[in-house]
Amino acid sequence: MQTIDELCQQLKLTPEQKLAIEAYCSQLVVELLESIKQDNVQNFDETISTISSQVDAKNSK
């Protein structure tokens, strides 16, 4: 896999274009990480809710 620097050299991008590509890629990574974070939070919440319901059901017997 190429680095951004290698790709920019191969495409013969100007320094301004390189900065734009780096900013774009960084923003994509941030959005991807935020999405993964939200999925994990939702999964944790669902798991906690399920376990709590099971505990409550056992305690009410």
PDB file of N, CA, C and O in Angstrom:
ATOM      1  N   MET A   1       0.856  -1.178   0.000  1.00  0.00           N
ATOM      2  CA  MET A   1       0.000   0.000   0.000  1.00  0.00           C
ATOM      3  C   MET A   1       0.900   1.238   0.000  1.00  0.00           C
ATOM      4  O   MET A   1       1.872   1.319   0.729  1.00  0.00           O
ATOM      5  N   GLN A   2       0.526   2.205  -0.792  1.00  0.00           N
ATOM      6  CA  GLN A   2       1.295   3.442  -0.892  1.00  0.00           C
ATOM      7  C   GLN A   2       0.978   4.401   0.248  1.00  0.00           C
ATOM      8  O   GLN A   2      -0.131   4.416   0.757  1.00  0.00           O
ATOM      9  N   THR A   3       1.976   5.189   0.587  1.00  0.00           N
ATOM     10  CA  THR A   3       1.717   6.287   1.514  1.00  0.00           C
ATOM     11  C   THR A   3       1.155   7.454   0.710  1.00  0.00           C
ATOM     12  O   THR A   3       1.225   7.476  -0.534  1.00  0.00           O
ATOM     13  N   ILE A   4       0.604   8.411   1.401  1.00  0.00           N
ATOM     14  CA  ILE A   4       0.089   9.607   0.716  1.00  0.00           C
ATOM     15  C   ILE A   4       1.221  10.318  -0.001  1.00  0.00           C
ATOM     16  O   ILE A   4       1.055  10.765  -1.143  1.00  0.00           O
ATOM     17  N   ASP A   5       2.391  10.382   0.634  1.00  0.00           N
ATOM     18  CA  ASP A   5       3.543  11.029   0.002  1.00  0.00           C
ATOM     19  C   ASP A   5       3.924  10.334  -1.305  1.00  0.00           C
ATOM     20  O   ASP A   5       4.173  10.995  -2.319  1.00  0.00           O
ATOM     21  N   GLU A   6       3.960   8.996  -1.281  1.00  0.00           N
ATOM     22  CA  GLU A   6       4.297   8.243  -2.488  1.00  0.00           C
ATOM     23  C   GLU A   6       3.268   8.467  -3.584  1.00  0.00           C
ATOM     24  O   GLU A   6       3.624   8.649  -4.759  1.00  0.00           O
ATOM     25  N   LEU A   7       2.010   8.461  -3.222  1.00  0.00           N
ATOM     26  CA  LEU A   7       0.953   8.703  -4.204  1.00  0.00           C
ATOM     27  C   LEU A   7       1.065  10.095  -4.807  1.00  0.00           C
ATOM     28  O   LEU A   7       0.970  10.265  -6.026  1.00  0.00           O
ATOM     29  N   CYS A   8       1.310  11.075  -3.959  1.00  0.00           N
ATOM     30  CA  CYS A   8       1.434  12.455  -4.435  1.00  0.00           C
ATOM     31  C   CYS A   8       2.638  12.610  -5.370  1.00  0.00           C
ATOM     32  O   CYS A   8       2.559  13.322  -6.379  1.00  0.00           O
ATOM     33  N   GLN A   9       3.730  11.931  -5.050  1.00  0.00           N
ATOM     34  CA  GLN A   9       4.903  11.971  -5.931  1.00  0.00           C
ATOM     35  C   GLN A   9       4.603  11.314  -7.268  1.00  0.00           C
ATOM     36  O   GLN A   9       4.960  11.838  -8.323  1.00  0.00           O
ATOM     37  N   GLN A  10       3.939  10.165  -7.221  1.00  0.00           N
ATOM     38  CA  GLN A  10       3.597   9.442  -8.444  1.00  0.00           C
ATOM     39  C   GLN A  10       2.683  10.280  -9.336  1.00  0.00           C
ATOM     40  O   GLN A  10       2.839  10.300 -10.548  1.00  0.00           O
ATOM     41  N   LEU A  11       1.739  10.984  -8.720  1.00  0.00           N
ATOM     42  CA  LEU A  11       0.796  11.804  -9.481  1.00  0.00           C
ATOM     43  C   LEU A  11       1.350  13.192  -9.796  1.00  0.00           C
ATOM     44  O   LEU A  11       0.683  13.973 -10.474  1.00  0.00           O
ATOM     45  N   LYS A  12       2.545  13.467  -9.272  1.00  0.00           N
ATOM     46  CA  LYS A  12       3.205  14.753  -9.485  1.00  0.00           C
ATOM     47  C   LYS A  12       2.317  15.927  -9.065  1.00  0.00           C
ATOM     48  O   LYS A  12       2.116  16.888  -9.800  1.00  0.00           O
ATOM     49  N   LEU A  13       1.784  15.801  -7.845  1.00  0.00           N
ATOM     50  CA  LEU A  13       0.908  16.837  -7.317  1.00  0.00           C
ATOM     51  C   LEU A  13       1.725  18.003  -6.781  1.00  0.00           C
ATOM     52  O   LEU A  13       2.848  17.833  -6.311  1.00  0.00           O
ATOM     53  N   THR A  14       1.129  19.159  -6.827  1.00  0.00           N
ATOM     54  CA  THR A  14       1.759  20.351  -6.255  1.00  0.00           C
ATOM     55  C   THR A  14       1.645  20.274  -4.735  1.00  0.00           C
ATOM     56  O   THR A  14       0.819  19.509  -4.206  1.00  0.00           O
ATOM     57  N   PRO A  15       2.438  21.071  -4.007  1.00  0.00           N
ATOM     58  CA  PRO A  15       2.312  21.072  -2.543  1.00  0.00           C
ATOM     59  C   PRO A  15       0.893  21.414  -2.076  1.00  0.00           C
ATOM     60  O   PRO A  15       0.410  20.825  -1.103  1.00  0.00           O
ATOM     61  N   GLU A  16       0.220  22.299  -2.777  1.00  0.00           N
ATOM     62  CA  GLU A  16      -1.158  22.655  -2.411  1.00  0.00           C
ATOM     63  C   GLU A  16      -2.100  21.471  -2.616  1.00  0.00           C
ATOM     64  O   GLU A  16      -2.975  21.204  -1.788  1.00  0.00           O
ATOM     65  N   GLN A  17      -1.910  20.763  -3.721  1.00  0.00           N
ATOM     66  CA  GLN A  17      -2.745  19.587  -3.989  1.00  0.00           C
ATOM     67  C   GLN A  17      -2.471  18.494  -2.957  1.00  0.00           C
ATOM     68  O   GLN A  17      -3.394  17.818  -2.498  1.00  0.00           O
ATOM     69  N   LYS A  18      -1.186  18.333  -2.590  1.00  0.00           N
ATOM     70  CA  LYS A  18      -0.824  17.346  -1.576  1.00  0.00           C
ATOM     71  C   LYS A  18      -1.509  17.666  -0.252  1.00  0.00           C
ATOM     72  O   LYS A  18      -2.060  16.771   0.407  1.00  0.00           O
ATOM     73  N   LEU A  19      -1.500  18.928   0.143  1.00  0.00           N
ATOM     74  CA  LEU A  19      -2.170  19.324   1.394  1.00  0.00           C
ATOM     75  C   LEU A  19      -3.666  19.035   1.331  1.00  0.00           C
ATOM     76  O   LEU A  19      -4.262  18.581   2.315  1.00  0.00           O
ATOM     77  N   ALA A  20      -4.267  19.300   0.171  1.00  0.00           N
ATOM     78  CA  ALA A  20      -5.704  19.050   0.012  1.00  0.00           C
ATOM     79  C   ALA A  20      -6.007  17.559   0.130  1.00  0.00           C
ATOM     80  O   ALA A  20      -6.973  17.167   0.800  1.00  0.00           O
ATOM     81  N   ILE A  21      -5.178  16.723  -0.486  1.00  0.00           N
ATOM     82  CA  ILE A  21      -5.366  15.266  -0.409  1.00  0.00           C
ATOM     83  C   ILE A  21      -5.181  14.784   1.033  1.00  0.00           C
ATOM     84  O   ILE A  21      -5.968  13.967   1.526  1.00  0.00           O
ATOM     85  N   GLU A  22      -4.145  15.282   1.708  1.00  0.00           N
ATOM     86  CA  GLU A  22      -3.912  14.888   3.100  1.00  0.00           C
ATOM     87  C   GLU A  22      -5.075  15.282   3.992  1.00  0.00           C
ATOM     88  O   GLU A  22      -5.515  14.499   4.843  1.00  0.00           O
ATOM     89  N   ALA A  23      -5.599  16.488   3.794  1.00  0.00           N
ATOM     90  CA  ALA A  23      -6.740  16.946   4.599  1.00  0.00           C
ATOM     91  C   ALA A  23      -7.966  16.082   4.329  1.00  0.00           C
ATOM     92  O   ALA A  23      -8.688  15.696   5.254  1.00  0.00           O
ATOM     93  N   TYR A  24      -8.194  15.772   3.060  1.00  0.00           N
ATOM     94  CA  TYR A  24      -9.342  14.953   2.678  1.00  0.00           C
ATOM     95  C   TYR A  24      -9.242  13.559   3.310  1.00  0.00           C
ATOM     96  O   TYR A  24     -10.206  13.062   3.904  1.00  0.00           O
ATOM     97  N   CYS A  25      -8.070  12.939   3.191  1.00  0.00           N
ATOM     98  CA  CYS A  25      -7.877  11.597   3.761  1.00  0.00           C
ATOM     99  C   CYS A  25      -8.017  11.621   5.280  1.00  0.00           C
ATOM    100  O   CYS A  25      -8.622  10.721   5.864  1.00  0.00           O
ATOM    101  N   SER A  26      -7.477  12.642   5.904  1.00  0.00           N
ATOM    102  CA  SER A  26      -7.597  12.759   7.357  1.00  0.00           C
ATOM    103  C   SER A  26      -9.051  12.876   7.779  1.00  0.00           C
ATOM    104  O   SER A  26      -9.474  12.252   8.760  1.00  0.00           O
ATOM    105  N   GLN A  27      -9.813  13.656   7.044  1.00  0.00           N
ATOM    106  CA  GLN A  27     -11.235  13.810   7.368  1.00  0.00           C
ATOM    107  C   GLN A  27     -11.982  12.488   7.191  1.00  0.00           C
ATOM    108  O   GLN A  27     -12.841  12.143   8.005  1.00  0.00           O
ATOM    109  N   LEU A  28     -11.628  11.734   6.157  1.00  0.00           N
ATOM    110  CA  LEU A  28     -12.258  10.427   5.962  1.00  0.00           C
ATOM    111  C   LEU A  28     -11.952   9.492   7.122  1.00  0.00           C
ATOM    112  O   LEU A  28     -12.839   8.769   7.601  1.00  0.00           O
ATOM    113  N   VAL A  29     -10.712   9.505   7.590  1.00  0.00           N
ATOM    114  CA  VAL A  29     -10.329   8.654   8.720  1.00  0.00           C
ATOM    115  C   VAL A  29     -11.098   9.057   9.968  1.00  0.00           C
ATOM    116  O   VAL A  29     -11.607   8.203  10.700  1.00  0.00           O
ATOM    117  N   VAL A  30     -11.217  10.356  10.207  1.00  0.00           N
ATOM    118  CA  VAL A  30     -11.961  10.839  11.382  1.00  0.00           C
ATOM    119  C   VAL A  30     -13.414  10.379  11.303  1.00  0.00           C
ATOM    120  O   VAL A  30     -13.978   9.881  12.285  1.00  0.00           O
ATOM    121  N   GLU A  31     -14.033  10.516  10.129  1.00  0.00           N
ATOM    122  CA  GLU A  31     -15.429  10.099   9.975  1.00  0.00           C
ATOM    123  C   GLU A  31     -15.579   8.594  10.176  1.00  0.00           C
ATOM    124  O   GLU A  31     -16.534   8.129  10.812  1.00  0.00           O
ATOM    125  N   LEU A  32     -14.623   7.823   9.669  1.00  0.00           N
ATOM    126  CA  LEU A  32     -14.667   6.374   9.841  1.00  0.00           C
ATOM    127  C   LEU A  32     -14.541   6.001  11.316  1.00  0.00           C
ATOM    128  O   LEU A  32     -15.299   5.173  11.832  1.00  0.00           O
ATOM    129  N   LEU A  33     -13.598   6.626  12.013  1.00  0.00           N
ATOM    130  CA  LEU A  33     -13.422   6.338  13.434  1.00  0.00           C
ATOM    131  C   LEU A  33     -14.646   6.736  14.247  1.00  0.00           C
ATOM    132  O   LEU A  33     -15.045   6.014  15.175  1.00  0.00           O
ATOM    133  N   GLU A  34     -15.259   7.873  13.913  1.00  0.00           N
ATOM    134  CA  GLU A  34     -16.487   8.296  14.606  1.00  0.00           C
ATOM    135  C   GLU A  34     -17.599   7.272  14.397  1.00  0.00           C
ATOM    136  O   GLU A  34     -18.340   6.941  15.327  1.00  0.00           O
ATOM    137  N   SER A  35     -17.705   6.763  13.178  1.00  0.00           N
ATOM    138  CA  SER A  35     -18.727   5.764  12.874  1.00  0.00           C
ATOM    139  C   SER A  35     -18.489   4.481  13.658  1.00  0.00           C
ATOM    140  O   SER A  35     -19.419   3.899  14.241  1.00  0.00           O
ATOM    141  N   ILE A  36     -17.242   4.038  13.697  1.00  0.00           N
ATOM    142  CA  ILE A  36     -16.899   2.833  14.468  1.00  0.00           C
ATOM    143  C   ILE A  36     -17.182   3.059  15.947  1.00  0.00           C
ATOM    144  O   ILE A  36     -17.725   2.183  16.631  1.00  0.00           O
ATOM    145  N   LYS A  37     -16.838   4.239  16.442  1.00  0.00           N
ATOM    146  CA  LYS A  37     -17.082   4.566  17.844  1.00  0.00           C
ATOM    147  C   LYS A  37     -18.573   4.496  18.158  1.00  0.00           C
ATOM    148  O   LYS A  37     -18.977   3.894  19.164  1.00  0.00           O
ATOM    149  N   GLN A  38     -19.398   5.082  17.314  1.00  0.00           N
ATOM    150  CA  GLN A  38     -20.842   5.069  17.539  1.00  0.00           C
ATOM    151  C   GLN A  38     -21.401   3.653  17.498  1.00  0.00           C
ATOM    152  O   GLN A  38     -22.266   3.296  18.302  1.00  0.00           O
ATOM    153  N   ASP A  39     -20.901   2.829  16.552  1.00  0.00           N
ATOM    154  CA  ASP A  39     -21.339   1.434  16.492  1.00  0.00           C
ATOM    155  C   ASP A  39     -20.980   0.699  17.768  1.00  0.00           C
ATOM    156  O   ASP A  39     -21.780  -0.074  18.297  1.00  0.00           O
ATOM    157  N   ASN A  40     -19.769   0.935  18.272  1.00  0.00           N
ATOM    158  CA  ASN A  40     -19.344   0.274  19.503  1.00  0.00           C
ATOM    159  C   ASN A  40     -20.167   0.724  20.690  1.00  0.00           C
ATOM    160  O   ASN A  40     -20.558  -0.097  21.532  1.00  0.00           O
ATOM    161  N   VAL A  41     -20.454   2.010  20.777  1.00  0.00           N
ATOM    162  CA  VAL A  41     -21.275   2.525  21.876  1.00  0.00           C
ATOM    163  C   VAL A  41     -22.659   1.891  21.814  1.00  0.00           C
ATOM    164  O   VAL A  41     -23.193   1.439  22.831  1.00  0.00           O
ATOM    165  N   GLN A  42     -23.231   1.829  20.622  1.00  0.00           N
ATOM    166  CA  GLN A  42     -24.557   1.227  20.472  1.00  0.00           C
ATOM    167  C   GLN A  42     -24.511  -0.248  20.872  1.00  0.00           C
ATOM    168  O   GLN A  42     -25.406  -0.738  21.573  1.00  0.00           O
ATOM    169  N   ASN A  43     -23.472  -0.961  20.444  1.00  0.00           N
ATOM    170  CA  ASN A  43     -23.360  -2.377  20.805  1.00  0.00           C
ATOM    171  C   ASN A  43     -23.223  -2.559  22.311  1.00  0.00           C
ATOM    172  O   ASN A  43     -23.827  -3.461  22.889  1.00  0.00           O
ATOM    173  N   PHE A  44     -22.418  -1.706  22.958  1.00  0.00           N
ATOM    174  CA  PHE A  44     -22.281  -1.789  24.406  1.00  0.00           C
ATOM    175  C   PHE A  44     -23.617  -1.510  25.086  1.00  0.00           C
ATOM    176  O   PHE A  44     -24.003  -2.220  26.017  1.00  0.00           O
ATOM    177  N   ASP A  45     -24.324  -0.478  24.632  1.00  0.00           N
ATOM    178  CA  ASP A  45     -25.617  -0.150  25.230  1.00  0.00           C
ATOM    179  C   ASP A  45     -26.596  -1.313  25.090  1.00  0.00           C
ATOM    180  O   ASP A  45     -27.321  -1.637  26.039  1.00  0.00           O
ATOM    181  N   GLU A  46     -26.628  -1.932  23.921  1.00  0.00           N
ATOM    182  CA  GLU A  46     -27.534  -3.061  23.701  1.00  0.00           C
ATOM    183  C   GLU A  46     -27.157  -4.245  24.595  1.00  0.00           C
ATOM    184  O   GLU A  46     -28.024  -4.903  25.162  1.00  0.00           O
ATOM    185  N   THR A  47     -25.867  -4.504  24.718  1.00  0.00           N
ATOM    186  CA  THR A  47     -25.405  -5.611  25.558  1.00  0.00           C
ATOM    187  C   THR A  47     -25.740  -5.355  27.023  1.00  0.00           C
ATOM    188  O   THR A  47     -26.237  -6.247  27.722  1.00  0.00           O
ATOM    189  N   ILE A  48     -25.488  -4.145  27.485  1.00  0.00           N
ATOM    190  CA  ILE A  48     -25.803  -3.786  28.872  1.00  0.00           C
ATOM    191  C   ILE A  48     -27.299  -3.912  29.130  1.00  0.00           C
ATOM    192  O   ILE A  48     -27.726  -4.461  30.151  1.00  0.00           O
ATOM    193  N   SER A  49     -28.096  -3.446  28.206  1.00  0.00           N
ATOM    194  CA  SER A  49     -29.547  -3.532  28.351  1.00  0.00           C
ATOM    195  C   SER A  49     -30.007  -4.989  28.408  1.00  0.00           C
ATOM    196  O   SER A  49     -30.847  -5.356  29.240  1.00  0.00           O
ATOM    197  N   THR A  50     -29.453  -5.820  27.540  1.00  0.00           N
ATOM    198  CA  THR A  50     -29.828  -7.234  27.515  1.00  0.00           C
ATOM    199  C   THR A  50     -29.452  -7.918  28.817  1.00  0.00           C
ATOM    200  O   THR A  50     -30.261  -8.648  29.407  1.00  0.00           O
ATOM    201  N   ILE A  51     -28.236  -7.679  29.288  1.00  0.00           N
ATOM    202  CA  ILE A  51     -27.788  -8.304  30.531  1.00  0.00           C
ATOM    203  C   ILE A  51     -28.615  -7.803  31.707  1.00  0.00           C
ATOM    204  O   ILE A  51     -29.018  -8.586  32.573  1.00  0.00           O
ATOM    205  N   SER A  52     -28.897  -6.507  31.726  1.00  0.00           N
ATOM    206  CA  SER A  52     -29.708  -5.948  32.817  1.00  0.00           C
ATOM    207  C   SER A  52     -31.097  -6.559  32.828  1.00  0.00           C
ATOM    208  O   SER A  52     -31.639  -6.879  33.897  1.00  0.00           O
ATOM    209  N   SER A  53     -31.675  -6.747  31.659  1.00  0.00           N
ATOM    210  CA  SER A  53     -33.012  -7.358  31.576  1.00  0.00           C
ATOM    211  C   SER A  53     -32.987  -8.785  32.091  1.00  0.00           C
ATOM    212  O   SER A  53     -33.905  -9.227  32.784  1.00  0.00           O
ATOM    213  N   GLN A  54     -31.939  -9.508  31.753  1.00  0.00           N
ATOM    214  CA  GLN A  54     -31.828 -10.888  32.221  1.00  0.00           C
ATOM    215  C   GLN A  54     -31.659 -10.948  33.736  1.00  0.00           C
ATOM    216  O   GLN A  54     -32.262 -11.799  34.392  1.00  0.00           O
ATOM    217  N   VAL A  55     -30.858 -10.056  34.271  1.00  0.00           N
ATOM    218  CA  VAL A  55     -30.653 -10.013  35.719  1.00  0.00           C
ATOM    219  C   VAL A  55     -31.958  -9.658  36.424  1.00  0.00           C
ATOM    220  O   VAL A  55     -32.336 -10.266  37.423  1.00  0.00           O
ATOM    221  N   ASP A  56     -32.651  -8.640  35.880  1.00  0.00           N
ATOM    222  CA  ASP A  56     -33.932  -8.240  36.477  1.00  0.00           C
ATOM    223  C   ASP A  56     -34.943  -9.385  36.433  1.00  0.00           C
ATOM    224  O   ASP A  56     -35.680  -9.593  37.390  1.00  0.00           O
ATOM    225  N   ALA A  57     -34.986 -10.120  35.327  1.00  0.00           N
ATOM    226  CA  ALA A  57     -35.925 -11.224  35.189  1.00  0.00           C
ATOM    227  C   ALA A  57     -35.603 -12.335  36.212  1.00  0.00           C
ATOM    228  O   ALA A  57     -36.515 -12.913  36.817  1.00  0.00           O
ATOM    229  N   LYS A  58     -34.330 -12.618  36.416  1.00  0.00           N
ATOM    230  CA  LYS A  58     -33.942 -13.631  37.382  1.00  0.00           C
ATOM    231  C   LYS A  58     -34.225 -13.188  38.807  1.00  0.00           C
ATOM    232  O   LYS A  58     -34.610 -13.998  39.649  1.00  0.00           O
ATOM    233  N   ASN A  59     -34.047 -11.918  39.094  1.00  0.00           N
ATOM    234  CA  ASN A  59     -34.283 -11.404  40.440  1.00  0.00           C
ATOM    235  C   ASN A  59     -35.761 -11.325  40.789  1.00  0.00           C
ATOM    236  O   ASN A  59     -36.130 -11.332  41.950  1.00  0.00           O
ATOM    237  N   SER A  60     -36.629 -11.249  39.787  1.00  0.00           N
ATOM    238  CA  SER A  60     -38.060 -11.132  40.066  1.00  0.00           C
ATOM    239  C   SER A  60     -38.733 -12.491  40.239  1.00  0.00           C
ATOM    240  O   SER A  60     -39.897 -12.554  40.553  1.00  0.00           O
ATOM    241  N   LYS A  61     -37.986 -13.555  40.063  1.00  0.00           N
ATOM    242  CA  LYS A  61     -38.567 -14.906  40.223  1.00  0.00           C
ATOM    243  C   LYS A  61     -38.620 -15.327  41.654  1.00  0.00           C
ATOM    244  O   LYS A  61     -37.987 -14.961  42.528  1.00  0.00           O
TER     245      LYS A  61
END
